[in-house]
Each structure stands twice: as C-alpha cells, then as structure tokens.
C-alpha cells in the first residue's frame, strides 16, 4: 500500500513499471490533471551519466517554473502544481513518471502515470476509466488529457468515442514551445468505462 508522499496516511496499491531503454525518449509533456488539488510528484530517471535535464512549467501562457541541471544515474524529483502543464527535455533517454498525492480525496487515491515520449505520437489510443466500487463514499472525476502537436491541432479531426472534439466541452492548456516541438494539451471530461481517442490524420 503506497503513500504519496510517505508522510500521508491515505494509501493505495501501486505497481511499478520499467519500460525498456529503447522505448524511452528525450521529450515529455506532463499535462494538467483535472480535479486534483495537491501537488503531484514527478520523477525523472536518467539512464546515462551526466544527463542534462530541463523542465519548464506554465499556466495560462505564463512560465511558472524553469530549471536545468545535470543528473548522474539516478532520480530527480519535482513537486508540480496539478493545474500547470510542464515539458521535460533531456540530452539522453529518461523515464518520466508522475505520482498523484494521497490527499486528492475527490479524484481518487495515489496513482502513477508513466509518460510516453512526446516525439513518438500515435493517432489512436484506447483506455479504461474505472467505475466506482460499491460502497465508495464519493463519485470520482473522470477526464482525459490529450497531447497534440500544434500542427495537428484540428478539433474537428479528433474524436472521443467517435464524437468530434469540437462538439464536446473541453479545456485547452497553454502552448509549449521547445526544442522538440510545440504542443497543446486538451482535457475533456468523460464517463467511467472504455474510451477510444482518435485523430483522423494518419500521420
């Protein structure tokens, strides 16, 4: 049973994952997480010595945090406001994972997300948002954060469960301009259950 951070007494089952190094990248987008009210813990794991890591976070087009440092083999931790969107770049492959705080009672217990390299996008993704179990005292929030390179940001071409995004109620985060590209993060509320996100542009 994991506590995030360890000083908190609300815990949940956490499963660790370790992707192969050849699946890692050097550019990651950490999106804002709807409904969370406590800082999230972002961990960056270096796979090579003397890896240069840069992180830039923003809210409403204003940079709120920026830092660059050299990391030997090991882990660097950042506590991030969940309303902010961040981009993490490195000169060698790294793993980027996010742990939500145990304090986020409205949106669930602690959970972990391992992010995909933002330069290895796919045009279709399936996922499942778990339903409340019988006896749960609160209804959890369900939302999807979609990272899109700005050159492909056409809401009419993006569908959630075959419904065009431009017909849904969604929010859009600030633009990220970096050496690895410019991205927009779209957040849309969904119901519990199975979902398919698709971009009709095959590229």
Short mmCIF file of N, CA and C in Angstrom, two decimals, residues 32-34 143-146 153 165 168-174 184-189:
data_model
loop_
_atom_site.label_atom_id
_atom_site.label_comp_id
_atom_site.label_asym_id
_atom_site.label_seq_id
_atom_site.Cartn_x
_atom_site.Cartn_y
_atom_site.Cartn_z
N UNK A 32 -1.76 19.14 -17.29
CA UNK A 32 -2.51 19.43 -16.06
C UNK A 32 -3.49 18.30 -15.79
N UNK A 33 -3.76 18.03 -14.53
CA UNK A 33 -4.65 16.93 -14.16
C UNK A 33 -5.90 17.50 -13.50
N UNK A 34 -7.02 17.31 -14.17
CA UNK A 34 -8.29 17.91 -13.75
C UNK A 34 -8.72 17.36 -12.40
N UNK A 143 -11.49 12.12 -16.45
CA UNK A 143 -11.11 13.02 -17.53
C UNK A 143 -9.93 12.46 -18.29
N UNK A 144 -9.76 12.94 -19.52
CA UNK A 144 -8.67 12.51 -20.39
C UNK A 144 -7.88 13.74 -20.81
N UNK A 145 -6.55 13.65 -20.71
CA UNK A 145 -5.67 14.72 -21.19
C UNK A 145 -5.01 14.24 -22.49
N UNK A 146 -5.22 14.98 -23.57
CA UNK A 146 -4.72 14.60 -24.89
C UNK A 146 -3.64 15.59 -25.31
N UNK A 153 -3.39 20.24 -34.55
CA UNK A 153 -4.48 20.63 -33.65
C UNK A 153 -5.68 21.12 -34.46
N UNK A 165 -14.27 16.24 -31.26
CA UNK A 165 -13.90 17.03 -30.09
C UNK A 165 -14.54 18.41 -30.09
N UNK A 168 -17.69 18.75 -28.14
CA UNK A 168 -17.63 18.44 -26.71
C UNK A 168 -17.16 19.65 -25.92
N UNK A 169 -17.40 19.61 -24.62
CA UNK A 169 -16.91 20.65 -23.73
C UNK A 169 -15.50 20.26 -23.29
N UNK A 170 -14.50 21.04 -23.69
CA UNK A 170 -13.13 20.71 -23.35
C UNK A 170 -12.36 21.97 -22.99
N UNK A 171 -11.24 21.78 -22.31
CA UNK A 171 -10.34 22.90 -21.99
C UNK A 171 -9.02 22.68 -22.69
N UNK A 172 -8.30 23.76 -22.90
CA UNK A 172 -7.05 23.70 -23.65
C UNK A 172 -5.97 24.44 -22.87
N UNK A 173 -4.82 23.79 -22.65
CA UNK A 173 -3.75 24.40 -21.87
C UNK A 173 -2.87 25.25 -22.76
N UNK A 174 -1.92 25.93 -22.13
CA UNK A 174 -1.02 26.81 -22.85
C UNK A 174 -0.11 26.03 -23.78
N UNK A 184 -0.06 21.25 -27.62
CA UNK A 184 -1.22 21.70 -26.86
C UNK A 184 -1.78 20.51 -26.10
N UNK A 185 -2.27 20.76 -24.90
CA UNK A 185 -2.89 19.71 -24.11
C UNK A 185 -4.37 20.00 -23.98
N UNK A 186 -5.20 19.06 -24.41
CA UNK A 186 -6.65 19.18 -24.37
C UNK A 186 -7.18 18.26 -23.28
N UNK A 187 -8.01 18.79 -22.39
CA UNK A 187 -8.60 17.99 -21.32
C UNK A 187 -10.10 17.93 -21.52
N UNK A 188 -10.63 16.73 -21.52
CA UNK A 188 -12.07 16.54 -21.72
C UNK A 188 -12.60 15.58 -20.67
N UNK A 189 -13.76 15.90 -20.09
CA UNK A 189 -14.40 15.03 -19.10
C UNK A 189 -15.10 13.87 -19.81
#
